[in-house]
Amino acid sequence: MSTTAPATASTASPAPATVQFPEPMPVPDRVINAIVAAALAEDNPAGDLTGNVLIPAGATATADVVAREPGICAGLSVFAAAMKLTDPQLVVSPALADGQSFAAGDVLATVTGAARSLLAGERVGLNLLQRLSGIATLTRGFVLQAAGHRARIVDTRKTTPGLRALERYAVRAGGGHNHRDNLSDAVMAKDNHLALLGTGAELTAALVAARARLGHTVHFEVEIDRLEQLDAVLAAGVDTIMLDNFTLVDLAEGVRRIGGAALVEASGNVRLDTVAAIAATGVDIISSGALTHSVRALDLGLDLRITGAAA
């Protein structure tokens, strides 16, 4: 699909006008339903007291999810799950697809059915859709800033507990990619690990020994925070070397010295106003925790109108 960057504070300029983005890999329905069911149980443990005393049981309504600001859509299936798990008779009709851009005033989806049910599911559905669309919008800004270079924009494990699957989906909807999913997904030796492994030849030997214990499909990444560590790590034959909080000059030197022997990841000080320069150093991957831990939820509203009175 071809989309453009919305003109919001979450995206910076200049940026390419049009970039192709693949359809994001979806989250399984069972995962979405489990997360949404827990959120509904938290918000509505014993019925919506307000709706039950104010809204007639037979009243029906139609509600539009309306954007109050521009952005990138992510989480329509999550919003739909919030509605359907509240009331299976509610009908949710998306007006666009995840990963597409929208303008202020655009309708993202329409819901029809029992008015009480619409109001009971509104907050959970909107909370998740707003957060996920905020993540997708911010990610799209990073991706567009890095366009024209080889670097992928990826997230980190700095996600909201319990929402990782959804937040990482939103990164994909924004055109970004995912880092390791969890601690069981790959080996990633960070500064605190290396502090226990020694330096120089001792560090190389420790990494080689660790690699020998792994299956051939397991990815092995090592983080370093200064160029003096590079030779020892490079000699171990790891798959990815993360250059953490390096200057632009040192990033470019790291890329040159690694010379394609491993993937090069840049991390630290990654912002919308720095990501283009980081990408220009030739790194393969740029990771940013801010995509998920510091994002602002987009302003989306549910505009409801009664379509049928109680019998």
CSV table of C-alpha atoms in Angstrom, one decimal:
chain,number,residue,atom,x,y,z
A,1,MET,CA,0.0,0.0,0.0
A,2,SER,CA,1.1,3.5,-0.7
A,3,THR,CA,0.7,6.1,2.0
A,4,THR,CA,1.9,9.5,3.0
A,5,ALA,CA,3.0,11.0,6.3
A,6,PRO,CA,0.3,12.9,8.0
A,7,ALA,CA,1.2,16.5,9.0
A,8,THR,CA,1.3,16.1,12.8
A,9,ALA,CA,3.8,16.9,15.6
A,10,SER,CA,4.7,13.2,15.6
A,11,THR,CA,6.3,13.4,12.1
A,12,ALA,CA,9.1,15.7,11.1
A,13,SER,CA,10.1,17.2,7.7
A,14,PRO,CA,11.6,17.0,5.2
A,15,ALA,CA,10.5,13.5,4.3
A,16,PRO,CA,9.8,11.6,1.1
A,17,ALA,CA,6.3,12.2,-0.1
A,18,THR,CA,5.5,8.6,-0.8
A,19,VAL,CA,6.9,5.3,0.5
A,20,GLN,CA,5.6,1.8,0.0
A,21,PHE,CA,4.6,-0.1,3.1
A,22,PRO,CA,3.6,-3.8,3.3
A,23,GLU,CA,0.5,-4.9,5.1
A,24,PRO,CA,1.5,-5.5,8.7
A,25,MET,CA,1.6,-9.1,10.0
A,26,PRO,CA,-1.5,-9.5,12.1
A,27,VAL,CA,-1.9,-10.5,15.7
A,28,PRO,CA,-3.8,-13.8,16.2
A,29,ASP,CA,-7.4,-13.3,17.3
A,30,ARG,CA,-6.9,-15.4,20.4
A,31,VAL,CA,-4.2,-13.0,21.6
A,32,ILE,CA,-6.3,-9.9,20.9
A,33,ASN,CA,-9.3,-11.4,22.6
A,34,ALA,CA,-7.3,-12.3,25.7
A,35,ILE,CA,-5.9,-8.8,26.1
A,36,VAL,CA,-9.2,-7.0,25.4
A,37,ALA,CA,-11.1,-9.3,27.7
A,38,ALA,CA,-8.8,-8.5,30.6
A,39,ALA,CA,-9.2,-4.8,29.8
A,40,LEU,CA,-13.0,-5.1,29.7
A,41,ALA,CA,-13.1,-7.0,33.0
A,42,GLU,CA,-11.0,-4.2,34.6
A,43,ASP,CA,-13.3,-1.4,33.2
A,44,ASN,CA,-16.7,-3.1,33.5
A,45,PRO,CA,-16.5,-5.8,36.2
A,46,ALA,CA,-20.3,-5.9,37.0
A,47,GLY,CA,-22.1,-3.9,34.3
A,48,ASP,CA,-22.1,-0.3,33.2
A,49,LEU,CA,-24.0,1.4,36.0
A,50,THR,CA,-24.4,4.7,34.2
A,51,GLY,CA,-25.7,3.2,31.0
A,52,ASN,CA,-28.0,0.8,32.7
A,53,VAL,CA,-29.8,3.6,34.7
A,54,LEU,CA,-29.9,6.2,31.9
A,55,ILE,CA,-30.2,4.4,28.6
A,56,PRO,CA,-33.3,2.4,27.8
A,57,ALA,CA,-32.6,-1.3,27.2
A,58,GLY,CA,-34.0,-1.3,23.7
A,59,ALA,CA,-32.4,1.8,22.4
A,60,THR,CA,-30.1,1.4,19.3
A,61,ALA,CA,-27.4,3.7,18.0
A,62,THR,CA,-24.8,4.2,15.4
A,63,ALA,CA,-21.4,5.6,16.4
A,64,ASP,CA,-18.5,6.8,14.2
A,65,VAL,CA,-14.9,6.6,15.3
A,66,VAL,CA,-13.7,10.1,14.2
A,67,ALA,CA,-10.1,11.4,14.1
A,68,ARG,CA,-9.6,14.7,15.9
A,69,GLU,CA,-6.1,14.9,14.4
A,70,PRO,CA,-4.2,13.3,11.5
A,71,GLY,CA,-2.2,10.1,11.9
A,72,ILE,CA,-1.6,6.5,10.9
A,73,CYS,CA,-4.3,3.9,11.8
A,74,ALA,CA,-3.5,0.8,13.9
A,75,GLY,CA,-5.7,-1.4,16.0
A,76,LEU,CA,-9.0,-1.5,14.2
A,77,SER,CA,-9.3,-5.3,14.9
A,78,VAL,CA,-8.6,-4.5,18.5
A,79,PHE,CA,-11.3,-1.9,18.6
A,80,ALA,CA,-13.7,-4.3,17.0
A,81,ALA,CA,-12.8,-7.0,19.6
A,82,ALA,CA,-13.7,-4.5,22.4
A,83,MET,CA,-17.1,-4.0,20.8
A,84,LYS,CA,-17.8,-7.6,19.9
A,85,LEU,CA,-16.7,-9.0,23.3
A,86,THR,CA,-19.0,-6.4,25.0
A,87,ASP,CA,-21.9,-7.4,22.8
A,88,PRO,CA,-21.6,-10.0,19.9
A,89,GLN,CA,-24.5,-8.3,18.2
A,90,LEU,CA,-22.7,-5.1,17.6
A,91,VAL,CA,-21.6,-4.6,14.0
A,92,VAL,CA,-18.3,-2.9,13.4
A,93,SER,CA,-17.5,-1.6,9.9
A,94,PRO,CA,-13.9,-0.3,9.3
A,95,ALA,CA,-13.6,2.6,6.9
A,96,LEU,CA,-9.9,2.1,6.2
A,97,ALA,CA,-7.1,-0.4,6.9
A,98,ASP,CA,-4.4,-0.4,9.5
A,99,GLY,CA,-1.3,1.3,8.1
A,100,GLN,CA,-3.2,3.9,6.2
A,101,SER,CA,-3.1,7.6,6.9
A,102,PHE,CA,-6.1,9.7,7.9
A,103,ALA,CA,-6.8,13.4,8.3
A,104,ALA,CA,-8.6,15.2,11.1
A,105,GLY,CA,-12.3,14.6,10.7
A,106,ASP,CA,-12.0,11.3,8.9
A,107,VAL,CA,-14.1,8.3,10.1
A,108,LEU,CA,-12.0,5.3,10.9
A,109,ALA,CA,-14.9,2.9,11.7
A,110,THR,CA,-18.6,2.8,12.3
A,111,VAL,CA,-20.4,0.7,15.0
A,112,THR,CA,-24.1,-0.1,15.1
A,113,GLY,CA,-26.2,-1.9,17.7
A,114,ALA,CA,-27.5,-1.5,21.2
A,115,ALA,CA,-26.7,1.9,22.7
A,116,ARG,CA,-25.9,0.5,26.1
A,117,SER,CA,-23.4,-1.9,24.6
A,118,LEU,CA,-21.8,0.9,22.5
A,119,LEU,CA,-21.3,3.0,25.6
A,120,ALA,CA,-20.0,0.1,27.7
A,121,GLY,CA,-17.3,-0.8,25.2
A,122,GLU,CA,-16.3,2.7,24.1
A,123,ARG,CA,-13.5,3.5,26.5
A,124,VAL,CA,-11.6,0.3,26.2
A,125,GLY,CA,-11.9,0.3,22.4
A,126,LEU,CA,-10.8,3.9,22.1
A,127,ASN,CA,-8.0,3.6,24.6
A,128,LEU,CA,-6.4,0.8,22.7
A,129,LEU,CA,-7.0,2.3,19.2
A,130,GLN,CA,-5.7,5.7,20.3
A,131,ARG,CA,-2.5,4.2,21.8
A,132,LEU,CA,-1.8,1.9,18.9
A,133,SER,CA,-2.5,4.6,16.3
A,134,GLY,CA,-0.1,6.9,18.2
A,135,ILE,CA,2.6,4.3,18.0
A,136,ALA,CA,2.0,3.7,14.3
A,137,THR,CA,2.1,7.5,13.7
A,138,LEU,CA,5.4,8.0,15.5
A,139,THR,CA,6.9,5.0,13.9
A,140,ARG,CA,5.9,6.2,10.4
A,141,GLY,CA,7.7,9.5,11.2
A,142,PHE,CA,10.9,7.7,12.0
A,143,VAL,CA,10.7,5.4,9.0
A,144,LEU,CA,10.2,8.4,6.6
A,145,GLN,CA,13.1,10.2,8.1
A,146,ALA,CA,15.4,7.2,7.5
A,147,ALA,CA,14.1,6.6,4.0
A,148,GLY,CA,16.7,6.4,1.3
A,149,HIS,CA,19.1,4.5,3.6
A,150,ARG,CA,19.4,0.8,4.4
A,151,ALA,CA,18.5,1.1,8.0
A,152,ARG,CA,15.4,-0.6,9.4
A,153,ILE,CA,13.5,1.2,12.3
A,154,VAL,CA,12.9,-1.3,15.1
A,155,ASP,CA,11.3,-1.3,18.5
A,156,THR,CA,12.6,-2.7,21.8
A,157,ARG,CA,11.2,-4.6,24.8
A,158,LYS,CA,10.3,-1.3,26.4
A,159,THR,CA,6.6,-2.0,26.0
A,160,THR,CA,3.6,-1.7,28.3
A,161,PRO,CA,3.4,-4.9,30.3
A,162,GLY,CA,0.6,-7.0,28.8
A,163,LEU,CA,0.3,-5.0,25.6
A,164,ARG,CA,3.5,-6.0,23.9
A,165,ALA,CA,1.9,-8.0,21.1
A,166,LEU,CA,-0.4,-5.1,20.2
A,167,GLU,CA,2.2,-2.4,20.5
A,168,ARG,CA,4.6,-4.3,18.3
A,169,TYR,CA,1.9,-4.8,15.8
A,170,ALA,CA,1.4,-1.0,15.8
A,171,VAL,CA,5.1,-0.6,15.0
A,172,ARG,CA,4.7,-2.9,12.0
A,173,ALA,CA,1.6,-0.9,10.9
A,174,GLY,CA,3.7,2.2,11.0
A,175,GLY,CA,6.3,0.6,8.7
A,176,GLY,CA,8.8,-0.4,11.3
A,177,HIS,CA,10.1,-3.8,12.4
A,178,ASN,CA,10.3,-5.7,15.6
A,179,HIS,CA,13.4,-6.6,17.7
A,180,ARG,CA,13.5,-9.9,19.7
A,181,ASP,CA,10.1,-10.5,21.1
A,182,ASN,CA,11.1,-11.7,24.6
A,183,LEU,CA,14.0,-13.1,26.6
A,184,SER,CA,13.6,-16.5,25.1
A,185,ASP,CA,13.6,-15.3,21.5
A,186,ALA,CA,17.3,-14.6,21.0
A,187,VAL,CA,20.6,-14.1,22.8
A,188,MET,CA,21.4,-10.5,23.5
A,189,ALA,CA,24.5,-9.7,25.6
A,190,LYS,CA,24.2,-6.2,27.0
A,191,ASP,CA,26.6,-4.1,29.1
A,192,ASN,CA,25.8,-5.8,32.4
A,193,HIS,CA,26.4,-9.2,30.8
A,194,LEU,CA,29.8,-8.1,29.3
A,195,ALA,CA,30.8,-6.7,32.7
A,196,LEU,CA,30.9,-10.3,34.0
A,197,LEU,CA,32.7,-11.8,31.0
A,198,GLY,CA,36.0,-9.9,30.9
A,199,THR,CA,37.7,-8.1,28.1
A,200,GLY,CA,39.8,-8.8,25.0
A,201,ALA,CA,40.6,-12.5,24.4
A,202,GLU,CA,38.7,-13.5,27.5
A,203,LEU,CA,35.5,-11.9,26.2
A,204,THR,CA,35.9,-13.4,22.8
A,205,ALA,CA,36.4,-16.9,24.3
A,206,ALA,CA,33.3,-16.4,26.5
A,207,LEU,CA,31.1,-15.4,23.5
A,208,VAL,CA,32.5,-18.3,21.4
A,209,ALA,CA,31.7,-20.8,24.1
A,210,ALA,CA,28.2,-19.4,24.5
A,211,ARG,CA,27.6,-19.6,20.8
A,212,ALA,CA,28.6,-23.2,20.8
A,213,ARG,CA,25.7,-24.0,23.2
A,214,LEU,CA,23.1,-22.6,20.9
A,215,GLY,CA,21.1,-24.1,18.1
A,216,HIS,CA,21.9,-23.0,14.6
A,217,THR,CA,18.7,-20.9,14.2
A,218,VAL,CA,19.3,-18.8,17.3
A,219,HIS,CA,20.4,-15.2,16.7
A,220,PHE,CA,23.2,-13.9,18.8
A,221,GLU,CA,23.6,-10.1,19.4
A,222,VAL,CA,26.1,-8.2,21.5
A,223,GLU,CA,25.9,-4.6,22.6
A,224,ILE,CA,29.0,-2.5,23.0
A,225,ASP,CA,29.3,1.1,24.2
A,226,ARG,CA,32.8,2.0,22.9
A,227,LEU,CA,34.9,1.1,19.9
A,228,GLU,CA,37.6,-0.5,22.1
A,229,GLN,CA,35.3,-3.4,22.6
A,230,LEU,CA,34.6,-4.0,19.0
A,231,ASP,CA,37.5,-6.3,18.0
A,232,ALA,CA,36.9,-8.8,20.7
A,233,VAL,CA,33.2,-9.1,19.9
A,234,LEU,CA,33.8,-9.2,16.1
A,235,ALA,CA,36.3,-12.0,16.6
A,236,ALA,CA,33.5,-14.1,18.2
A,237,GLY,CA,31.5,-14.2,15.0
A,238,VAL,CA,28.2,-12.9,16.4
A,239,ASP,CA,25.3,-12.1,14.2
A,240,THR,CA,24.6,-8.5,15.2
A,241,ILE,CA,26.7,-5.9,17.0
A,242,MET,CA,24.8,-3.0,18.7
A,243,LEU,CA,26.7,0.3,18.9
A,244,ASP,CA,25.0,1.9,21.9
A,245,ASN,CA,25.1,5.7,22.3
A,246,PHE,CA,27.9,6.1,19.8
A,247,THR,CA,28.6,9.5,18.1
A,248,LEU,CA,27.9,9.7,14.4
A,249,VAL,CA,31.7,9.6,13.7
A,250,ASP,CA,32.1,6.4,15.8
A,251,LEU,CA,29.0,4.8,14.2
A,252,ALA,CA,30.5,5.3,10.8
A,253,GLU,CA,33.8,3.9,11.9
A,254,GLY,CA,32.1,0.9,13.5
A,255,VAL,CA,30.3,0.2,10.3
A,256,ARG,CA,33.6,0.4,8.4
A,257,ARG,CA,35.4,-1.9,10.7
A,258,ILE,CA,32.7,-4.5,10.9
A,259,GLY,CA,32.6,-4.5,7.1
A,260,GLY,CA,29.5,-6.7,6.7
A,261,ALA,CA,30.8,-9.4,9.0
A,262,ALA,CA,27.7,-8.8,11.2
A,263,LEU,CA,24.6,-6.7,11.2
A,264,VAL,CA,25.2,-3.3,12.8
A,265,GLU,CA,22.5,-1.8,15.1
A,266,ALA,CA,22.5,1.7,16.4
A,267,SER,CA,20.8,2.5,19.6
A,268,GLY,CA,20.6,5.5,22.0
A,269,ASN,CA,19.8,9.2,21.3
A,270,VAL,CA,17.4,8.1,18.5
A,271,ARG,CA,14.9,10.9,17.9
A,272,LEU,CA,13.0,12.3,14.9
A,273,ASP,CA,15.6,15.0,14.6
A,274,THR,CA,18.6,12.6,14.8
A,275,VAL,CA,17.4,9.4,13.0
A,276,ALA,CA,18.2,10.6,9.5
A,277,ALA,CA,21.8,11.3,10.4
A,278,ILE,CA,22.1,8.0,12.2
A,279,ALA,CA,20.8,6.1,9.1
A,280,ALA,CA,23.3,8.0,6.9
A,281,THR,CA,26.2,6.3,8.8
A,282,GLY,CA,25.3,3.0,7.0
A,283,VAL,CA,24.0,1.0,10.0
A,284,ASP,CA,21.5,-1.8,9.2
A,285,ILE,CA,19.2,-1.3,12.2
A,286,ILE,CA,18.1,1.6,14.3
A,287,SER,CA,16.3,0.7,17.5
A,288,SER,CA,14.3,3.1,19.7
A,289,GLY,CA,12.4,2.4,22.9
A,290,ALA,CA,10.6,5.7,22.4
A,291,LEU,CA,8.4,4.1,19.8
A,292,THR,CA,6.5,2.4,22.5
A,293,HIS,CA,7.5,3.8,25.9
A,294,SER,CA,7.1,7.5,25.2
A,295,VAL,CA,4.4,7.7,22.6
A,296,ARG,CA,1.4,10.0,22.8
A,297,ALA,CA,-2.1,8.5,22.2
A,298,LEU,CA,-3.8,10.1,19.2
A,299,ASP,CA,-7.0,12.1,19.8
A,300,LEU,CA,-9.9,9.9,18.5
A,301,GLY,CA,-13.5,10.2,19.5
A,302,LEU,CA,-16.7,8.2,19.3
A,303,ASP,CA,-19.6,10.2,18.0
A,304,LEU,CA,-22.8,8.5,18.8
A,305,ARG,CA,-26.4,9.1,17.6
A,306,ILE,CA,-29.5,7.3,18.6
A,307,THR,CA,-31.2,5.5,15.7
A,308,GLY,CA,-33.9,3.6,17.5
A,309,ALA,CA,-35.9,4.2,20.7
A,310,ALA,CA,-36.9,1.5,23.2
A,311,ALA,CA,-40.0,-0.4,22.2
